[in-house]
Coordinates of C-alpha atoms and ligand atoms in Angstrom, one line a residue:
M28 CA 22.6 -22.9 13.7
S29 CA 20.4 -22.9 10.6
A30 CA 23.1 -22.9 7.9
V31 CA 22.9 -26.0 5.7
T32 CA 24.8 -27.3 2.7
I33 CA 23.3 -27.4 -0.8
A34 CA 23.0 -31.1 -0.6
E35 CA 21.1 -30.9 2.7
A36 CA 18.9 -28.1 1.3
V37 CA 18.0 -30.3 -1.7
E38 CA 17.1 -33.2 0.5
R39 CA 14.8 -31.0 2.6
L40 CA 13.2 -29.5 -0.5
R41 CA 12.6 -32.9 -2.0
A42 CA 10.9 -34.0 1.2
G43 CA 8.5 -31.0 1.0
D44 CA 10.2 -28.6 3.5
V45 CA 11.0 -24.9 2.9
V46 CA 14.7 -23.7 2.7
A47 CA 16.1 -20.2 2.2
L48 CA 18.4 -20.0 -0.8
P49 CA 20.5 -17.1 -2.2
T50 CA 19.5 -15.5 -5.5
E51 CA 21.3 -12.6 -7.2
T52 CA 18.4 -10.2 -6.2
V53 CA 17.5 -11.2 -2.6
Y54 CA 17.4 -14.5 -0.6
G55 CA 14.3 -16.5 -1.4
L56 CA 12.2 -18.9 0.8
A57 CA 12.0 -21.9 -1.6
A58 CA 9.5 -24.8 -1.9
R59 CA 8.9 -27.3 -4.6
I60 CA 5.9 -26.3 -6.7
D61 CA 4.3 -29.7 -6.7
S62 CA 3.9 -30.0 -2.9
E63 CA 0.8 -28.3 -1.6
P64 CA 2.0 -28.6 2.1
A65 CA 5.4 -27.1 1.1
L66 CA 3.7 -24.1 -0.6
L67 CA 1.4 -23.5 2.4
K68 CA 4.4 -23.6 4.7
V69 CA 6.0 -20.7 2.7
F70 CA 2.9 -18.6 3.4
A71 CA 2.8 -19.7 7.0
T72 CA 6.5 -19.1 7.7
K73 CA 6.4 -15.6 6.2
Q74 CA 3.0 -14.8 7.7
R75 CA 2.2 -13.9 4.1
P76 CA -1.5 -13.3 3.2
S77 CA -2.8 -15.8 0.7
F78 CA -3.7 -13.1 -1.8
D79 CA 0.0 -12.4 -2.6
P80 CA 1.2 -14.8 -5.4
L81 CA 4.6 -16.4 -5.6
I82 CA 7.2 -16.4 -8.3
V83 CA 8.2 -19.8 -9.8
H84 CA 11.9 -20.2 -10.4
V85 CA 13.0 -22.3 -13.3
A86 CA 16.4 -23.4 -14.6
D87 CA 15.6 -22.8 -18.3
V88 CA 13.1 -21.5 -20.8
A89 CA 11.8 -25.0 -21.6
S90 CA 10.6 -25.4 -18.0
A91 CA 8.9 -22.0 -18.2
R92 CA 7.0 -23.1 -21.3
E93 CA 5.8 -26.2 -19.3
L94 CA 4.2 -23.9 -16.8
A95 CA 2.7 -21.4 -19.2
S96 CA -0.3 -22.1 -21.5
E97 CA 0.8 -19.2 -23.8
W98 CA 4.3 -18.0 -24.2
P99 CA 4.6 -14.9 -26.4
A100 CA 7.5 -14.9 -28.9
L101 CA 8.7 -11.7 -27.2
Y102 CA 9.3 -13.7 -24.0
D103 CA 11.7 -16.0 -25.8
D104 CA 13.7 -12.9 -26.9
L105 CA 13.6 -11.4 -23.4
A106 CA 14.6 -14.7 -21.8
A107 CA 17.4 -15.3 -24.2
H108 CA 18.8 -11.9 -23.3
F109 CA 18.0 -11.4 -19.6
W110 CA 17.9 -14.9 -18.2
P111 CA 19.3 -16.1 -16.0
G112 CA 18.8 -12.9 -14.2
P113 CA 16.4 -10.5 -12.4
L114 CA 13.5 -10.5 -14.8
T115 CA 10.1 -12.1 -14.0
L116 CA 7.6 -12.7 -16.8
I117 CA 3.9 -13.1 -16.3
A118 CA 2.1 -15.6 -18.5
P119 CA -1.3 -17.5 -18.5
K120 CA -0.8 -20.6 -16.4
R121 CA -1.4 -24.2 -17.3
E122 CA -3.9 -26.0 -15.2
A123 CA -1.2 -28.0 -13.3
V124 CA 0.2 -24.9 -11.7
S125 CA -1.3 -24.7 -8.2
M126 CA -3.7 -21.8 -7.4
T127 CA -1.8 -21.6 -4.1
I128 CA 1.1 -20.3 -6.0
T129 CA -0.9 -17.8 -8.1
S130 CA -3.3 -16.8 -5.3
G131 CA -6.2 -17.8 -7.5
L132 CA -5.0 -15.8 -10.6
M133 CA -5.0 -17.5 -14.0
T134 CA -1.5 -16.2 -14.6
V135 CA 1.9 -17.3 -13.3
A136 CA 5.0 -15.3 -12.6
I137 CA 8.2 -17.1 -13.8
R138 CA 11.9 -16.3 -13.6
C139 CA 15.3 -18.0 -14.0
P140 CA 17.7 -16.7 -11.3
S141 CA 21.4 -16.5 -12.0
H142 CA 22.8 -17.5 -8.6
P143 CA 24.6 -20.8 -9.1
I144 CA 23.4 -22.2 -5.8
F145 CA 19.7 -21.6 -6.6
L146 CA 20.1 -23.0 -10.1
Q147 CA 21.7 -26.1 -8.8
A148 CA 18.9 -26.6 -6.2
I149 CA 16.3 -26.4 -9.0
R150 CA 18.2 -28.9 -11.1
D151 CA 18.9 -31.3 -8.2
V152 CA 15.3 -31.2 -6.8
G153 CA 14.2 -31.8 -10.4
V154 CA 11.1 -29.5 -10.0
P155 CA 10.8 -25.7 -10.3
L156 CA 10.8 -23.9 -6.9
A157 CA 8.4 -21.2 -5.8
A158 CA 10.2 -18.6 -3.7
P159 CA 9.2 -15.2 -2.3
S160 CA 11.8 -13.1 -0.5
A161 CA 12.9 -14.8 2.7
N162 CA 11.5 -12.2 5.1
R163 CA 8.5 -11.8 7.3
F164 CA 5.7 -10.2 5.4
G165 CA 6.0 -6.5 4.9
R166 CA 9.6 -6.3 6.2
T167 CA 13.0 -5.6 4.6
S168 CA 14.1 -8.3 2.2
P169 CA 17.3 -10.2 3.1
T170 CA 20.4 -10.0 1.0
T171 CA 22.6 -12.2 3.2
A172 CA 22.2 -15.5 5.0
A173 CA 22.6 -13.6 8.3
H174 CA 19.6 -11.4 7.4
V175 CA 17.5 -14.6 6.9
E176 CA 18.6 -15.7 10.4
D177 CA 17.6 -12.3 11.8
E178 CA 14.1 -12.7 10.2
F179 CA 13.3 -16.1 11.5
G180 CA 15.4 -16.5 14.6
G181 CA 17.3 -19.4 13.1
S182 CA 14.2 -21.5 12.6
V183 CA 14.6 -21.6 8.8
A184 CA 17.4 -23.6 7.1
V185 CA 19.5 -21.3 4.8
V186 CA 22.3 -22.0 2.3
D187 CA 24.9 -19.2 2.6
G188 CA 25.7 -18.0 -0.9
G189 CA 27.3 -14.6 0.0
A190 CA 25.7 -11.2 -0.4
S191 CA 23.2 -10.8 -3.2
T192 CA 24.9 -8.8 -6.0
V193 CA 21.8 -7.0 -7.4
G194 CA 20.2 -6.3 -4.1
V195 CA 16.6 -5.4 -5.0
E196 CA 14.0 -7.9 -6.3
S197 CA 13.5 -8.8 -10.0
T198 CA 11.6 -6.6 -12.5
V199 CA 8.1 -8.1 -13.0
L200 CA 6.4 -7.5 -16.3
S201 CA 3.7 -8.8 -18.6
A202 CA 3.5 -8.2 -22.4
E203 CA 0.6 -8.1 -24.8
R204 CA 0.6 -7.8 -28.5
S205 CA -1.6 -5.3 -30.2
G206 CA -1.1 -5.3 -34.0
D207 CA 2.5 -4.7 -34.7
S208 CA 3.3 -3.4 -31.3
W209 CA 3.8 -4.8 -27.8
T210 CA 2.4 -3.2 -24.7
I211 CA 4.7 -4.0 -21.8
K212 CA 3.2 -3.6 -18.3
L213 CA 5.8 -2.9 -15.7
L214 CA 4.3 -4.4 -12.5
R215 CA 7.4 -4.0 -10.3
P216 CA 10.5 -2.1 -11.2
G217 CA 13.6 -4.1 -10.2
G218 CA 17.0 -5.5 -11.2
V219 CA 16.5 -5.0 -14.9
S220 CA 16.0 -1.3 -15.5
R221 CA 13.5 0.3 -17.8
E222 CA 16.5 1.7 -19.8
E223 CA 17.9 -1.8 -20.3
L224 CA 14.5 -3.1 -21.5
K225 CA 14.2 -0.1 -23.9
S226 CA 17.6 -0.4 -25.4
F227 CA 17.2 -4.2 -25.8
L228 CA 13.8 -3.7 -27.6
N229 CA 15.1 -0.8 -29.7
E230 CA 18.1 -2.8 -30.8
R231 CA 15.8 -5.5 -32.1
Q232 CA 13.6 -2.9 -33.8
I233 CA 10.6 -4.2 -31.8
Q234 CA 7.8 -1.6 -31.4
F235 CA 6.6 -1.2 -27.9
T236 CA 5.2 1.0 -25.2
I237 CA 6.0 0.5 -21.5
Q238 CA 3.3 1.3 -19.0
R239 CA 4.0 1.4 -15.3
E240 CA 1.1 -0.5 -13.7
S241 CA -0.4 0.6 -10.4
S242 CA 0.4 -1.6 -7.5
L243 CA -3.0 -3.0 -7.6
A244 CA -2.3 -4.9 -10.8
S245 CA 0.1 -7.0 -8.9
P246 CA -1.6 -8.3 -5.8
G247 CA 0.6 -8.1 -2.8
N248 CA 2.6 -5.3 -4.3
L249 CA 1.5 -3.2 -1.4
K250 CA 2.3 0.4 -0.7
E251 CA 3.7 -0.3 2.8
H252 CA 6.4 -2.8 2.4
Y253 CA 10.1 -3.3 3.0
Q254 CA 9.7 -1.5 6.4
P255 CA 12.5 -1.5 9.0
D256 CA 11.8 -1.2 12.7
S257 CA 12.8 2.5 12.7
P258 CA 10.7 4.9 10.6
V259 CA 12.2 6.1 7.3
A260 CA 11.9 9.8 6.2
I261 CA 12.6 11.0 2.7
I262 CA 14.1 14.5 2.8
S263 CA 14.8 17.0 0.0
R264 CA 17.2 19.2 2.0
A265 CA 19.8 18.8 4.7
W266 CA 18.6 17.5 8.1
S267 CA 17.8 20.3 10.5
A268 CA 16.1 21.1 13.9
E269 CA 13.2 22.3 11.8
L270 CA 12.8 19.0 10.0
Q271 CA 13.1 17.2 13.2
A272 CA 10.2 19.2 14.7
L273 CA 8.1 18.4 11.6
A274 CA 9.0 14.7 11.9
E275 CA 8.0 14.5 15.5
K276 CA 4.7 16.3 14.8
T277 CA 3.8 13.9 12.0
L278 CA 4.9 10.8 13.9
Q279 CA 3.5 12.0 17.2
R280 CA 6.5 10.9 19.1
K281 CA 9.9 12.2 20.2
I282 CA 12.8 11.3 17.9
T283 CA 15.8 10.6 20.1
S284 CA 18.4 9.9 17.4
V285 CA 18.8 10.2 13.6
S286 CA 21.0 8.4 11.1
E287 CA 21.3 9.3 7.5
L288 CA 21.3 6.6 4.9
K289 CA 23.7 7.9 2.3
L290 CA 23.0 6.5 -1.1
P291 CA 26.0 5.5 -3.2
A292 CA 26.6 7.4 -6.4
T293 CA 25.3 4.8 -8.9
P294 CA 21.9 3.1 -8.8
Q295 CA 23.6 -0.4 -9.1
H296 CA 25.7 0.3 -5.9
A297 CA 22.7 1.8 -4.2
A298 CA 20.5 -1.2 -4.9
R299 CA 23.2 -3.6 -3.7
A300 CA 23.6 -1.7 -0.4
L301 CA 20.0 -0.5 0.3
Y302 CA 18.5 -3.4 2.3
A303 CA 21.6 -4.1 4.3
E304 CA 21.7 -0.3 5.2
F305 CA 18.1 -0.4 6.3
R306 CA 19.0 -3.2 8.7
R307 CA 22.3 -1.7 9.9
L308 CA 20.7 1.7 10.6
S309 CA 17.4 0.4 12.1
R310 CA 17.0 0.5 15.9
T311 CA 13.9 1.4 17.9
P312 CA 10.8 3.3 16.7
D313 CA 12.1 6.5 18.2
H314 CA 15.2 6.4 16.0
L315 CA 14.7 7.9 12.5
I316 CA 16.5 6.9 9.3
V317 CA 16.7 9.8 6.8
I318 CA 17.4 9.6 3.1
E319 CA 18.0 12.6 0.9
R320 CA 16.5 12.6 -2.6
R321 CA 18.9 14.3 -5.0
A322 CA 18.0 15.7 -8.4
E323 CA 19.8 12.9 -10.3
H324 CA 17.5 10.3 -8.6
A325 CA 14.7 11.4 -11.0
N326 CA 16.5 9.4 -13.7
H327 CA 14.8 6.1 -14.7
E328 CA 17.9 4.2 -13.7
W329 CA 16.9 4.9 -10.1
E330 CA 13.4 3.7 -10.4
A331 CA 13.7 0.4 -8.5
V332 CA 15.7 1.9 -5.7
W333 CA 13.3 4.7 -5.2
D334 CA 10.3 2.4 -5.5
R335 CA 11.6 0.5 -2.5
I336 CA 12.5 3.6 -0.5
E337 CA 9.1 5.1 -1.1
R338 CA 7.4 1.9 0.2
A339 CA 9.7 1.8 3.3
A340 CA 9.2 5.5 4.1
S341 CA 6.5 6.8 6.3
L342 CA 7.5 10.4 6.1
R343 CA 8.3 12.9 3.3
L344 CA 9.8 16.1 4.6
Ligands
TXA9 O1 13.9 -11.1 -7.1 C1 12.8 -11.7 -6.8 O2 11.8 -11.7 -7.6 C2 12.7 -12.4 -5.5 C3 13.7 -13.6 -5.5 C4 13.6 -14.5 -4.3 O3 13.5 -14.3 -6.7 N1 11.4 -12.8 -5.2 C5 10.4 -12.0 -4.8 O4 9.3 -12.6 -4.5 O5 10.6 -10.8 -4.8 P1 8.1 -11.8 -3.7 O6 7.1 -12.9 -3.4 O7 8.7 -11.1 -2.6 O8 7.5 -10.9 -4.8 C6 6.7 -11.4 -5.9 C7 5.8 -10.4 -6.5 C8 4.6 -10.3 -5.7 O9 4.5 -9.1 -4.9 C9 3.5 -10.3 -6.7 O10 2.8 -9.1 -6.7 C10 4.1 -10.5 -8.0 O11 5.4 -10.9 -7.8 N2 3.4 -11.6 -8.7 C11 3.5 -12.9 -8.5 N3 2.7 -13.6 -9.3 C12 2.0 -12.7 -10.1 C13 1.0 -12.7 -11.1 N4 0.5 -13.9 -11.5 N5 0.5 -11.6 -11.6 C14 1.0 -10.4 -11.1 N6 2.0 -10.3 -10.2 C15 2.5 -11.4 -9.7
MG10 MG1 9.0 -9.8 -1.0

């Protein structure tokens, strides 16, 4: 049994071990940022390539400022409104931040999670915690402690903090000032939607443009990601024998069974359910998971959910 209490988790983290902890987005595989062996163990446990940088989790803005060599005024505003919560801010790093965390980049990704267990762990360890999602590289992120057990066969200690309420990873952004206006680069859509960002900035009469950055701007933000064992197909009309024939032709294998992942009506509910549904419906590679894209999914509110579905999918029919 790999479930541990918060106190045990803190003890292990202090000693330089890795522990899976709940966040409001997904479960994270945490390590103290000042222990090189602990950071390397995160990469080894996940089989994560070294070019994919980690997010540092802090308990407050003051700690974020200690990691960043520049901290734009806009970040104070964003943090005051969206922290603790699913927003990750990219800032130039101070020298003390390990290149193992940033994969050699001169910037560092920082967020303050809202899950009380994660916040307590940061405070009790006394050092910020680096944490990627607690899954094997390229696979579906875990939103429960049981998912973490499935990923690592019980070999990783995990604190059970219930199901993650947001359900998809944090929004990752960077901001640059040009004159009177801010250019916000959206590196990964996530728990804070583009609409929420926009209305926050508009309310404060801040001038801005939001650009969706290509995956390449955020190393490790790979196209194929979040993949369950069964292939995923995005469909634009009801499933039929004709679509099945097309799927078999493209996959070059017989599909023996199909299940439909029915997205809930709101993007918030869909985000909360998505990864658990991938896991529930995933079987063998000759089983197919189909998801129908509806007209309303074109709305920006659905951006994060469809970003993850697009990366999980190997077929568009
Ligand atoms: O919600 C989340 O953010 C979760 C929970 C555990 O906090 N964490 C998470 O971590 O999703 P991970 O490692 O699965 O994804 C972090 C992403 C990476 O794909 C990477 O592209 C981006 O953050 N990232 C990290 N540091 C960066 C940097 N300096 N510049 C640009 N992108 C960065
Ligand atoms: Mg991940």
